[in-house]
Coordinates of C-alpha atoms and ligand atoms in Angstrom, one line a residue:
M10 CA 0.1 0.0 0.0
M11 CA 2.8 2.5 1.2
I12 CA 4.8 1.5 -1.9
R13 CA 1.8 2.2 -4.3
F14 CA 1.2 5.5 -2.5
C15 CA 4.7 6.4 -3.0
F16 CA 4.6 5.5 -6.6
L17 CA 1.6 7.7 -7.1
L18 CA 3.2 10.6 -5.4
L19 CA 6.2 10.3 -7.6
L20 CA 3.9 10.3 -10.5
L21 CA 2.2 13.3 -9.4
L22 CA 5.7 15.1 -8.6
L23 CA 7.2 14.1 -12.1
P24 CA 5.9 16.9 -14.1
L25 CA 6.8 19.4 -11.5
V26 CA 10.4 18.1 -11.5
A27 CA 10.4 17.9 -15.2
A28 CA 9.4 21.7 -15.4
E29 CA 12.5 22.5 -13.3
D30 CA 15.1 22.4 -16.1
P31 CA 18.3 24.2 -15.1
Y32 CA 18.4 28.0 -15.7
R33 CA 21.1 30.1 -17.0
F34 CA 21.1 33.8 -16.6
F35 CA 22.9 36.4 -19.0
T36 CA 23.1 40.1 -18.8
W37 CA 23.9 41.6 -21.8
N38 CA 24.9 45.4 -22.6
I39 CA 24.7 46.3 -26.2
S40 CA 26.8 49.3 -27.2
Y41 CA 28.8 50.8 -30.1
G42 CA 32.4 50.5 -29.6
D43 CA 35.8 50.6 -31.6
I44 CA 36.7 47.4 -33.3
Y45 CA 39.8 46.3 -35.6
P46 CA 38.6 43.2 -37.7
L47 CA 40.8 44.3 -40.7
G48 CA 43.6 46.2 -38.5
F49 CA 41.8 49.6 -38.9
K50 CA 39.2 51.2 -36.6
Q51 CA 35.4 50.4 -37.4
Q52 CA 32.3 51.1 -35.4
G53 CA 31.2 47.6 -34.0
I54 CA 28.0 46.6 -32.0
L55 CA 29.5 45.0 -28.9
I56 CA 27.9 42.8 -26.3
N57 CA 29.5 43.5 -22.8
G58 CA 32.4 45.0 -24.7
Q59 CA 33.0 42.0 -26.9
F60 CA 33.0 41.4 -30.6
P61 CA 32.0 38.7 -31.6
G62 CA 29.6 38.6 -28.7
P63 CA 29.8 35.9 -25.8
E64 CA 29.1 32.4 -26.5
I65 CA 26.2 30.7 -25.0
Y66 CA 27.0 27.5 -23.6
S67 CA 24.0 25.3 -22.7
V68 CA 22.7 21.7 -22.4
T69 CA 19.5 20.2 -23.7
N70 CA 16.3 21.8 -22.0
D71 CA 18.1 24.4 -20.3
N72 CA 16.4 27.7 -19.6
L73 CA 18.2 30.8 -21.0
I74 CA 17.2 34.1 -19.4
I75 CA 18.8 36.7 -21.3
N76 CA 18.4 40.4 -20.1
V77 CA 19.4 42.7 -23.1
F78 CA 20.0 46.4 -22.2
N79 CA 20.2 48.3 -25.5
N80 CA 22.7 51.2 -25.0
L81 CA 22.7 51.9 -29.0
P82 CA 21.0 55.2 -30.1
E83 CA 18.5 53.1 -32.1
P84 CA 16.2 50.1 -31.7
F85 CA 17.7 46.5 -31.3
L86 CA 16.6 43.1 -31.5
L87 CA 18.5 39.6 -31.0
S88 CA 17.4 36.7 -32.9
W89 CA 18.4 33.0 -32.1
N90 CA 19.3 31.1 -35.5
G91 CA 18.2 27.6 -35.0
V92 CA 16.9 27.7 -31.3
Q93 CA 13.3 26.5 -31.7
Q94 CA 11.6 28.5 -29.1
R95 CA 9.0 25.8 -28.8
R96 CA 5.4 27.1 -28.4
N97 CA 7.0 30.5 -27.9
S98 CA 7.3 32.5 -31.0
Y99 CA 7.0 35.7 -29.0
Q100 CA 10.7 35.3 -27.9
D101 CA 12.1 34.8 -31.5
G102 CA 13.4 38.3 -31.6
V103 CA 12.4 39.2 -35.4
Y104 CA 10.3 42.3 -36.0
G105 CA 7.3 40.1 -37.2
T106 CA 7.2 38.6 -33.5
T107 CA 9.0 40.8 -31.1
C108 CA 8.9 44.7 -30.5
P109 CA 12.3 46.2 -31.0
I110 CA 14.1 47.1 -27.7
P111 CA 14.1 51.1 -27.7
P112 CA 17.4 52.9 -27.0
G113 CA 18.0 53.0 -23.2
K114 CA 15.6 50.3 -22.5
N115 CA 16.0 46.5 -21.9
F116 CA 14.1 43.3 -22.5
T117 CA 14.6 39.8 -21.0
Y118 CA 14.4 36.9 -23.4
T119 CA 13.2 33.6 -21.8
L120 CA 14.4 31.0 -24.2
Q121 CA 14.5 27.1 -23.7
V122 CA 16.7 24.9 -25.7
K123 CA 14.0 22.1 -25.4
D124 CA 14.6 18.9 -27.0
Q125 CA 17.7 20.3 -28.8
I126 CA 21.4 19.7 -29.2
G127 CA 23.9 21.1 -31.6
S128 CA 25.6 24.2 -33.0
Y129 CA 23.8 27.5 -33.5
F130 CA 24.2 31.3 -33.4
Y131 CA 22.4 34.6 -32.4
F132 CA 22.6 37.8 -34.3
P133 CA 20.7 41.1 -34.5
S134 CA 17.9 41.0 -36.8
L135 CA 17.0 44.7 -37.5
G136 CA 18.1 46.5 -40.5
F137 CA 21.8 45.7 -41.3
Q138 CA 23.1 45.7 -37.8
K139 CA 24.2 42.1 -38.5
A140 CA 27.1 43.7 -40.5
A141 CA 28.5 45.5 -37.4
G142 CA 28.6 42.6 -35.0
A143 CA 26.4 41.5 -32.0
F144 CA 26.4 38.0 -33.3
G145 CA 27.8 34.9 -31.3
A146 CA 27.8 31.1 -31.0
I147 CA 25.2 28.9 -29.3
K148 CA 26.4 25.5 -28.2
V149 CA 23.7 23.1 -26.9
L150 CA 25.4 19.9 -25.4
S151 CA 23.8 16.6 -24.7
R152 CA 22.5 15.8 -21.3
P153 CA 25.2 13.7 -19.4
K154 CA 23.3 10.5 -19.6
I155 CA 22.5 10.6 -23.4
P156 CA 25.1 8.9 -25.5
V157 CA 27.0 11.0 -28.0
P158 CA 28.3 9.1 -31.0
F159 CA 32.0 10.0 -30.4
P160 CA 34.4 10.5 -27.7
D161 CA 34.5 13.6 -25.7
P162 CA 36.8 16.1 -27.5
A163 CA 39.8 17.5 -25.8
D164 CA 38.2 20.9 -26.5
D165 CA 35.2 22.4 -28.4
F166 CA 36.0 25.5 -30.4
S167 CA 33.4 27.9 -32.0
L168 CA 34.4 29.5 -35.3
L169 CA 32.1 32.2 -36.6
V170 CA 33.1 32.9 -40.2
G171 CA 31.6 35.3 -42.6
D172 CA 32.1 38.0 -45.2
W173 CA 32.7 41.6 -43.8
Y174 CA 32.5 45.2 -45.3
S175 CA 34.8 48.1 -44.4
L176 CA 31.6 50.4 -44.8
P177 CA 29.5 51.1 -41.7
Q178 CA 26.2 49.2 -41.4
Q179 CA 24.3 52.5 -41.7
R180 CA 25.9 53.2 -45.1
L181 CA 25.1 49.6 -46.4
R182 CA 21.6 50.1 -45.4
A183 CA 21.3 53.5 -47.1
V184 CA 22.7 52.0 -50.3
L185 CA 19.9 49.5 -50.3
D186 CA 17.2 52.1 -49.1
G187 CA 18.3 54.1 -52.1
G188 CA 17.4 51.0 -54.4
H189 CA 20.9 50.0 -55.1
R190 CA 22.8 46.8 -54.8
L191 CA 25.7 46.2 -52.3
P192 CA 29.1 46.3 -53.5
F193 CA 31.3 43.1 -53.0
P194 CA 32.4 42.6 -49.4
Q195 CA 35.9 43.6 -48.2
A196 CA 37.2 40.6 -46.4
L197 CA 36.3 37.4 -44.5
L198 CA 36.6 37.1 -40.8
I199 CA 37.3 34.3 -38.5
N200 CA 36.1 35.0 -35.0
G201 CA 36.0 38.8 -35.7
R202 CA 39.6 38.9 -37.2
A203 CA 41.2 38.2 -40.6
N204 CA 44.4 36.4 -40.6
V205 CA 45.0 36.8 -36.8
T206 CA 43.0 34.0 -34.8
S207 CA 44.8 31.2 -33.4
F208 CA 43.7 27.7 -31.9
T209 CA 46.1 25.9 -29.8
V210 CA 46.0 21.9 -30.0
E211 CA 48.1 19.1 -28.3
Q212 CA 49.7 16.4 -30.2
G213 CA 47.6 13.3 -30.7
K214 CA 44.2 14.9 -29.2
T215 CA 41.0 15.3 -31.1
Y216 CA 38.9 18.5 -31.1
R217 CA 35.5 19.7 -32.1
L218 CA 35.1 22.7 -34.2
R219 CA 31.7 24.3 -34.8
I220 CA 31.8 26.5 -37.9
S221 CA 28.9 28.9 -38.4
N222 CA 28.5 31.1 -41.4
V223 CA 27.4 34.5 -39.7
G224 CA 28.1 36.6 -42.9
L225 CA 25.7 38.6 -45.2
Q226 CA 25.7 36.5 -48.3
N227 CA 28.7 34.4 -49.4
T228 CA 29.3 30.6 -49.3
L229 CA 32.5 29.8 -47.7
N230 CA 34.7 26.9 -48.2
F231 CA 36.4 25.7 -45.0
R232 CA 39.6 23.7 -44.7
I233 CA 42.8 23.0 -42.7
Q234 CA 46.2 22.5 -44.1
G235 CA 47.3 18.9 -43.6
H236 CA 44.2 17.8 -41.8
N237 CA 40.8 16.2 -42.6
L238 CA 37.5 17.2 -41.3
K239 CA 35.4 14.5 -39.9
L240 CA 31.8 15.8 -40.0
V241 CA 29.7 14.9 -36.9
E242 CA 26.9 17.2 -36.6
V243 CA 24.7 19.5 -38.7
E244 CA 22.4 22.0 -36.8
G245 CA 21.3 19.6 -34.4
T246 CA 21.7 16.2 -36.2
H247 CA 24.5 13.8 -35.5
T248 CA 25.7 12.8 -39.0
E249 CA 27.2 9.7 -40.6
Q250 CA 30.8 10.5 -39.7
T251 CA 32.3 11.1 -43.0
T252 CA 35.7 12.7 -43.7
Y253 CA 36.1 15.6 -46.0
S254 CA 39.2 17.6 -47.2
S255 CA 37.1 20.7 -47.2
L256 CA 33.4 21.8 -46.5
D257 CA 31.1 24.2 -48.0
V258 CA 29.2 26.3 -45.4
H259 CA 26.4 28.4 -46.9
V260 CA 25.5 31.6 -45.2
G261 CA 23.5 30.9 -42.0
Q262 CA 24.5 27.3 -41.7
S263 CA 26.4 25.4 -38.9
Y264 CA 28.5 22.4 -39.0
S265 CA 30.5 20.4 -36.3
V266 CA 33.7 18.6 -37.5
L267 CA 36.3 16.7 -35.4
I268 CA 40.1 17.1 -36.3
T269 CA 42.9 15.2 -34.9
A270 CA 46.3 16.8 -34.2
D271 CA 48.2 13.9 -35.6
Q272 CA 50.6 15.6 -38.0
T273 CA 54.2 16.9 -37.6
P274 CA 54.1 19.5 -34.7
K275 CA 54.1 22.8 -36.4
D276 CA 51.5 25.5 -37.1
Y277 CA 48.8 24.9 -39.9
Y278 CA 46.6 27.1 -41.9
I279 CA 42.8 27.3 -41.2
V280 CA 41.3 28.6 -44.3
V281 CA 37.9 30.1 -45.4
S282 CA 37.4 31.4 -49.0
T283 CA 34.4 32.5 -51.0
R284 CA 32.7 30.0 -53.3
F285 CA 31.0 30.7 -56.7
T286 CA 32.4 34.2 -56.9
S287 CA 34.6 35.6 -59.7
K288 CA 36.8 37.3 -57.3
V289 CA 37.9 35.0 -54.4
L290 CA 38.4 36.4 -50.9
T291 CA 40.5 34.3 -48.5
S292 CA 41.2 34.7 -44.9
T293 CA 43.0 32.4 -42.5
A294 CA 43.5 31.4 -38.8
T295 CA 46.1 29.2 -37.3
L296 CA 46.0 25.8 -35.9
H297 CA 48.8 25.9 -33.4
Y298 CA 50.3 22.7 -32.0
S299 CA 51.4 23.4 -28.5
N300 CA 54.7 21.6 -29.1
S301 CA 55.0 23.5 -32.4
Q302 CA 58.5 24.5 -33.6
Q303 CA 57.6 26.1 -36.7
P304 CA 55.1 29.0 -37.8
V305 CA 52.7 28.4 -40.7
S306 CA 54.2 27.8 -44.0
G307 CA 53.9 26.7 -47.5
P308 CA 51.2 27.8 -49.8
I309 CA 47.6 28.3 -48.4
P310 CA 45.8 25.3 -49.4
A311 CA 43.5 26.0 -52.4
G312 CA 39.7 25.4 -52.3
P313 CA 37.8 23.1 -54.6
T314 CA 38.1 24.2 -58.2
T315 CA 35.0 22.6 -59.6
Q316 CA 32.0 24.6 -58.6
I317 CA 28.4 23.5 -58.4
D318 CA 28.8 19.7 -58.9
W319 CA 31.3 19.1 -56.3
S320 CA 29.2 21.2 -53.7
I321 CA 25.8 19.4 -54.5
Q322 CA 27.5 16.0 -54.4
Q323 CA 29.0 16.9 -50.9
A324 CA 25.5 18.2 -49.6
R325 CA 24.0 14.8 -50.8
S326 CA 26.6 12.8 -49.1
I327 CA 25.6 14.4 -45.7
R328 CA 23.3 11.7 -43.9
T329 CA 21.9 11.3 -40.6
N330 CA 23.3 8.6 -38.5
L331 CA 20.0 6.8 -37.8
T332 CA 21.3 4.7 -34.8
A333 CA 22.9 7.7 -33.0
S334 CA 21.0 9.4 -30.4
G335 CA 19.9 13.1 -30.7
P336 CA 18.5 15.1 -27.9
R337 CA 16.7 11.9 -26.5
P338 CA 18.1 8.7 -25.7
N339 CA 16.2 7.0 -28.6
P340 CA 18.0 6.8 -32.0
Q341 CA 17.4 9.7 -34.5
G342 CA 16.2 7.2 -37.0
S343 CA 13.0 6.2 -34.8
Y344 CA 11.0 9.1 -36.6
H345 CA 10.3 7.7 -40.1
Y346 CA 9.7 11.0 -41.8
G347 CA 9.6 9.2 -45.1
L348 CA 6.5 7.2 -44.3
V349 CA 4.3 10.3 -43.2
N350 CA 1.9 11.4 -45.8
V351 CA 2.6 15.0 -47.1
S352 CA -0.8 17.0 -46.6
R353 CA 0.4 20.0 -48.5
T354 CA 3.1 21.1 -51.0
I355 CA 4.2 24.7 -51.3
I356 CA 6.5 25.8 -54.0
L357 CA 8.4 28.9 -53.3
E358 CA 10.0 30.7 -56.3
S359 CA 12.5 33.6 -55.6
S360 CA 12.9 36.5 -57.9
A361 CA 14.8 39.8 -58.3
A362 CA 13.4 42.9 -59.9
Q363 CA 12.8 46.6 -59.8
V364 CA 9.7 48.0 -57.9
Q365 CA 9.1 51.6 -58.6
G366 CA 12.6 52.0 -59.7
K367 CA 14.1 50.4 -56.8
Q368 CA 15.8 46.9 -56.3
R369 CA 13.6 44.4 -54.5
Y370 CA 13.5 40.7 -54.0
A371 CA 10.5 38.5 -53.7
V372 CA 9.0 35.1 -53.0
N373 CA 6.1 34.0 -55.4
S374 CA 6.0 37.5 -56.6
V375 CA 5.6 39.1 -53.1
S376 CA 8.2 41.3 -51.8
F377 CA 7.8 41.5 -48.0
I378 CA 7.3 44.9 -46.3
P379 CA 7.1 44.9 -42.5
A380 CA 3.9 46.1 -40.9
D381 CA 3.6 48.9 -38.2
T382 CA 3.0 46.3 -35.7
P383 CA 4.7 42.8 -35.0
L384 CA 2.4 40.3 -36.7
K385 CA 2.4 37.9 -33.8
L386 CA 1.1 40.8 -31.6
A387 CA -1.5 41.8 -34.0
D388 CA -2.7 38.2 -34.0
Y389 CA -2.8 38.1 -30.4
F390 CA -4.6 41.2 -29.8
K391 CA -6.7 40.8 -32.8
I392 CA -5.8 44.0 -34.4
D393 CA -7.3 44.0 -37.9
G394 CA -5.5 45.3 -41.0
V395 CA -1.9 44.4 -40.1
F396 CA -1.6 41.4 -42.2
K397 CA -3.7 38.9 -44.2
V398 CA -3.2 35.1 -43.9
G399 CA -2.8 33.9 -47.5
S400 CA -1.3 37.1 -48.7
I401 CA 1.2 34.9 -50.6
P402 CA 0.2 32.1 -52.7
D403 CA 1.3 28.5 -52.4
R404 CA 2.6 28.5 -56.1
P405 CA 4.5 30.8 -58.1
S406 CA 1.7 33.0 -59.7
G407 CA 3.7 34.5 -62.6
K408 CA 2.5 38.0 -61.6
P409 CA 5.0 41.0 -61.6
M410 CA 6.5 41.7 -58.3
Y411 CA 4.4 43.4 -55.7
L412 CA 4.8 44.6 -52.0
D413 CA 2.7 43.2 -49.2
T414 CA 3.2 41.9 -45.7
S415 CA 3.0 38.3 -46.7
V416 CA 1.9 35.4 -44.5
I417 CA 1.1 31.9 -45.3
G418 CA -1.4 30.1 -42.9
A419 CA -0.8 26.5 -42.0
D420 CA -2.5 24.0 -39.8
F421 CA -0.8 22.7 -36.7
R422 CA 0.3 19.2 -37.1
A423 CA 0.2 19.3 -40.8
F424 CA 3.1 17.6 -42.7
V425 CA 4.2 19.9 -45.4
E426 CA 6.6 19.5 -48.4
I427 CA 8.3 22.8 -49.4
V428 CA 10.0 23.2 -52.7
F429 CA 12.6 26.1 -53.1
Q430 CA 12.8 26.8 -56.8
N431 CA 15.8 29.0 -57.9
H432 CA 15.8 30.2 -61.4
E433 CA 18.6 32.6 -60.7
N434 CA 22.4 32.3 -61.1
I435 CA 23.4 32.5 -57.4
V436 CA 23.4 30.1 -54.4
Q437 CA 20.6 30.7 -52.0
S438 CA 20.2 29.9 -48.6
W439 CA 16.9 29.6 -46.6
H440 CA 16.2 29.5 -43.2
L441 CA 12.9 28.7 -41.2
D442 CA 12.5 29.8 -37.5
G443 CA 10.8 27.6 -34.9
Y444 CA 11.8 24.4 -36.8
S445 CA 14.0 22.0 -38.2
F446 CA 13.2 20.2 -41.5
W447 CA 14.4 17.2 -43.6
V448 CA 16.2 18.3 -46.6
V449 CA 14.9 15.4 -48.7
G450 CA 16.3 16.4 -52.2
M451 CA 18.1 18.9 -54.4
D452 CA 19.0 18.9 -58.0
G453 CA 19.5 21.1 -61.0
G454 CA 16.8 22.3 -63.2
V455 CA 13.0 22.8 -62.4
W456 CA 11.3 20.5 -59.8
T457 CA 8.3 18.5 -61.1
P458 CA 6.4 15.8 -59.2
A459 CA 8.6 13.3 -60.8
S460 CA 11.5 15.1 -59.0
R461 CA 10.1 13.3 -55.9
N462 CA 11.5 9.8 -57.1
E463 CA 15.0 11.1 -56.1
Y464 CA 14.1 12.1 -52.8
N465 CA 16.1 10.7 -49.8
L466 CA 13.1 9.3 -47.6
R467 CA 15.5 7.4 -45.3
D468 CA 18.4 9.3 -43.7
A469 CA 18.3 13.0 -44.9
V470 CA 19.5 15.4 -42.3
S471 CA 17.1 17.5 -40.3
R472 CA 18.5 21.1 -40.0
C473 CA 17.0 24.7 -40.1
T474 CA 19.0 26.2 -43.0
T475 CA 19.4 24.9 -46.5
Q476 CA 21.1 26.1 -49.6
V477 CA 19.5 26.1 -53.1
Y478 CA 22.0 25.8 -55.9
P479 CA 21.9 28.2 -59.1
K480 CA 19.1 27.1 -61.5
S481 CA 18.0 24.4 -59.1
W482 CA 15.5 23.3 -56.5
T483 CA 15.8 22.0 -53.0
A484 CA 12.9 20.2 -51.3
I485 CA 12.2 19.9 -47.5
Y486 CA 9.7 18.2 -45.4
I487 CA 8.5 19.8 -42.1
A488 CA 6.2 18.4 -39.4
L489 CA 4.4 21.7 -38.2
D490 CA 4.3 20.7 -34.4
N491 CA 5.2 24.2 -33.2
V492 CA 2.4 26.8 -33.1
G493 CA 3.4 30.5 -33.8
M494 CA 4.3 33.0 -36.2
W495 CA 7.7 31.8 -37.8
N496 CA 9.9 33.8 -40.1
V497 CA 10.9 32.1 -43.3
R498 CA 13.8 34.1 -44.9
S499 CA 16.6 34.2 -47.3
E500 CA 20.0 34.2 -45.4
F501 CA 21.4 36.5 -48.2
W502 CA 21.0 39.6 -45.9
A503 CA 20.4 42.3 -48.7
R504 CA 17.7 40.0 -50.1
Q505 CA 16.0 39.5 -46.9
Y506 CA 16.2 43.2 -46.1
L507 CA 14.6 44.0 -49.5
G508 CA 11.7 41.6 -49.2
Q509 CA 12.9 37.9 -49.5
Q510 CA 11.2 36.7 -46.6
F511 CA 7.5 36.0 -45.3
Y512 CA 5.9 34.6 -42.1
L513 CA 4.5 31.1 -41.6
R514 CA 1.6 31.2 -39.2
V515 CA 1.0 27.8 -37.7
Y516 CA -2.4 27.9 -36.1
S517 CA -4.3 25.6 -33.8
P518 CA -8.1 26.6 -33.5
V519 CA -8.1 25.3 -30.1
E520 CA -5.8 28.4 -28.7
S521 CA -4.8 26.3 -25.9
S522 CA -1.8 27.0 -23.6
R523 CA -0.8 23.5 -24.1
D524 CA 0.0 24.4 -27.7
E525 CA 1.3 27.8 -27.1
Y526 CA 2.6 29.9 -24.3
P527 CA 0.7 33.0 -23.1
I528 CA 2.4 36.3 -24.1
P529 CA 5.3 37.0 -21.9
K530 CA 4.5 39.3 -18.9
N531 CA 7.4 41.6 -19.9
A532 CA 6.3 41.7 -23.7
L533 CA 7.2 45.1 -25.1
L534 CA 4.4 46.6 -27.0
C535 CA 4.8 48.8 -30.1
G536 CA 2.8 50.1 -33.1
R537 CA -0.9 49.5 -32.7
A538 CA -0.4 47.2 -29.7
V539 CA 0.8 50.0 -27.5
G540 CA -1.5 50.4 -24.4
R541 CA -3.4 47.0 -25.0
T542 CA -3.7 44.7 -22.0
P543 CA -2.7 41.1 -22.4
R544 CA -5.6 38.6 -21.6
L545 CA -4.1 36.7 -18.5
Ligands
NAG810 C1 26.9 49.7 -21.1 O1 27.7 50.2 -22.0 C2 27.6 51.6 -22.1 C3 28.6 52.0 -23.2 O2 29.8 51.5 -23.0 C4 28.1 52.2 -20.7 O3 27.9 53.6 -20.7 C5 27.1 51.5 -19.7 O4 27.5 52.2 -18.4 C6 27.1 50.1 -19.6 N1 26.1 49.8 -18.8 C7 26.1 48.7 -17.9 C8 24.9 48.4 -17.2 O5 27.1 48.0 -17.8
NAG811 C1 14.8 45.0 -17.5 O1 15.7 44.6 -16.3 C2 15.1 44.6 -15.1 C3 16.1 44.1 -14.3 O2 17.2 45.1 -14.2 C4 14.0 43.5 -15.1 O3 13.4 43.5 -13.9 C5 12.9 43.9 -16.1 O4 12.0 42.8 -16.3 C6 13.5 43.9 -17.5 N1 12.6 44.4 -18.5 C7 12.1 43.6 -19.3 C8 11.1 44.3 -20.3 O5 12.3 42.4 -19.6
NAG812 C1 44.3 37.5 -45.2 O1 45.1 36.9 -45.9 C2 44.7 36.4 -47.3 C3 45.5 35.4 -47.7 O2 46.9 35.8 -47.8 C4 44.6 37.8 -48.0 O3 44.3 37.4 -49.5 C5 43.7 38.7 -47.5 O4 43.9 39.9 -48.1 C6 44.2 39.0 -46.0 N1 43.1 39.8 -45.5 C7 43.4 40.9 -44.8 C8 42.3 41.7 -44.3 O5 44.4 41.2 -44.4
NAG813 C1 26.5 6.1 -35.8 O1 26.4 6.0 -34.4 C2 26.6 5.0 -33.6 C3 26.3 5.2 -32.2 O2 24.9 4.8 -32.1 C4 28.2 4.8 -33.8 O3 28.6 3.6 -33.0 C5 28.7 4.6 -35.2 O4 30.1 4.7 -35.3 C6 28.1 5.9 -36.0 N1 28.4 5.6 -37.5 C7 28.8 6.5 -38.3 C8 29.1 6.0 -39.7 O5 29.1 7.6 -38.0
NAG814 C1 -0.8 7.5 -46.2 O1 -1.8 7.4 -47.2 C2 -2.0 6.1 -47.5 C3 -3.1 6.2 -48.8 O2 -4.0 7.1 -48.7 C4 -2.7 5.3 -46.5 O3 -2.8 3.9 -47.0 C5 -1.8 5.3 -45.3 O4 -2.1 4.6 -44.3 C6 -1.3 6.6 -44.8 N1 -0.1 6.6 -44.0 C7 -0.2 7.3 -42.8 C8 1.2 7.0 -42.0 O5 -1.0 8.0 -42.5

């Protein structure tokens, strides 16, 4: 009797215990300050005086409480590339979900890295602030009892790589506001510097490198002189451990590789260079053996010379390790995404054109313009006239480009296929907030229903950012299990800024707090939401 009672009590207590996942607290002061990424002074956006910003180290299910004080003379918002914000799109930190933090004010984000592992990053989402800093790495480690499919590395380094301009972000934004295209960037940075950063390793040991492309548009090839890269994780998926001599990292993407310091003790080049560009930018860092007798020497190793074919083959070779655990103890392969029936197909075609004499970019002919009120708040307070669900069609319409606050409506628990069709001659990169999705296929040409025959329905990787090659398509599957207002965007930042984005409103008619958290008590209100009172 007593035993049964205790057991019942335990059952009753379980949800409480489970709710008490660990908390990590951060206080961040955002300010302008001098940085010297290319050796000369530039104005950077610093977090607690740092450029890049501090790394967030966390473990699956941790609550991250981040109090952000905006000491810039302009509004500011941070977004969390890859952190899913389950049931909580209010915290997503893009203008469609969250009011900007006014100058001199603060806002406390309450995030949870619920059921996630992997490598991600945060960045400032407004205007062109991303071109000045305030980005940083996010690591989500597995809980201690969950097996990781490789031995503990001797160290775990984050490498934030990306293209960089010598022009201030305000100037870049003014160029775009004026209807023009941006010039080619000046240089590439690795952790905020070109040709300066050094990583020290010990002979014989193995290290994890988490590489995120936090840049504005260019795909970067990553490689290390004399060392192979063993790919182990892509945006939260443990991969089949395949060895590559170099890796293409598209803008907005994150990869983890293992490297073993098994060469002659000296210093080696770590290299990034732009891909698919006529002028190639290169930047290096140093892999320094602690017992090194010799500085870096020899030519900087060259990147792949073949272009698209090499890259697409590499992308297709990246597979999920079905038997390895992800955030939970069960194997990643236990969810058979290939057996689920697709309830809806959405085909998204990107385009570039002039609208009223100004350069714009669109999806299915709609070039996104922000509303005066975050869409999530308009939805919550039922403010009419801010946006219309269905303001962007499910298929290319062939219409000339036009401006609208585009929102696609979708049903909670639908299983959706999205095809990104790229008729242009550039590599694109697409990101979806709130989710990770299976990249089931990519190929040259125009997608047709017959393209489904070449889908990988077994061990495609689940991730949050995918590339789409020039004059090619990429298809993804998504289980819409996260209610909210979610940004779908080009990670090519000028294109995102000039309209190549929209929101996916995943809606449940039940409107239950089981499916979506209530509006946060500290939510800032702006636009037409000012002065409204949350229903509590
Ligand atoms: C934040 O940074 C600004 C600019 O450096 C400084 O004036 C202010 O005192 C800092 N605030 C806090 C709370 O550290
Ligand atoms: C601003 O910071 C204070 C603590 O200094 C905190 O109590 C308050 O909730 C924060 N404001 C918001 C909107 O999060
Ligand atoms: C960094 O080194 C590369 C390769 O030597 C060179 O092309 C590039 O100009 C350098 N970048 C800077 C900012 O010095
Ligand atoms: C897949 O993961 C398992 C752990 O479940 C590991 O033993 C195996 O080596 C991994 N296979 C590859 C190819 O990475
Ligand atoms: C998918 O649809 C087929 C045919 O309509 C049906 O037989 C099957 O049971 C469905 N599968 C699932 C997992 O719902």
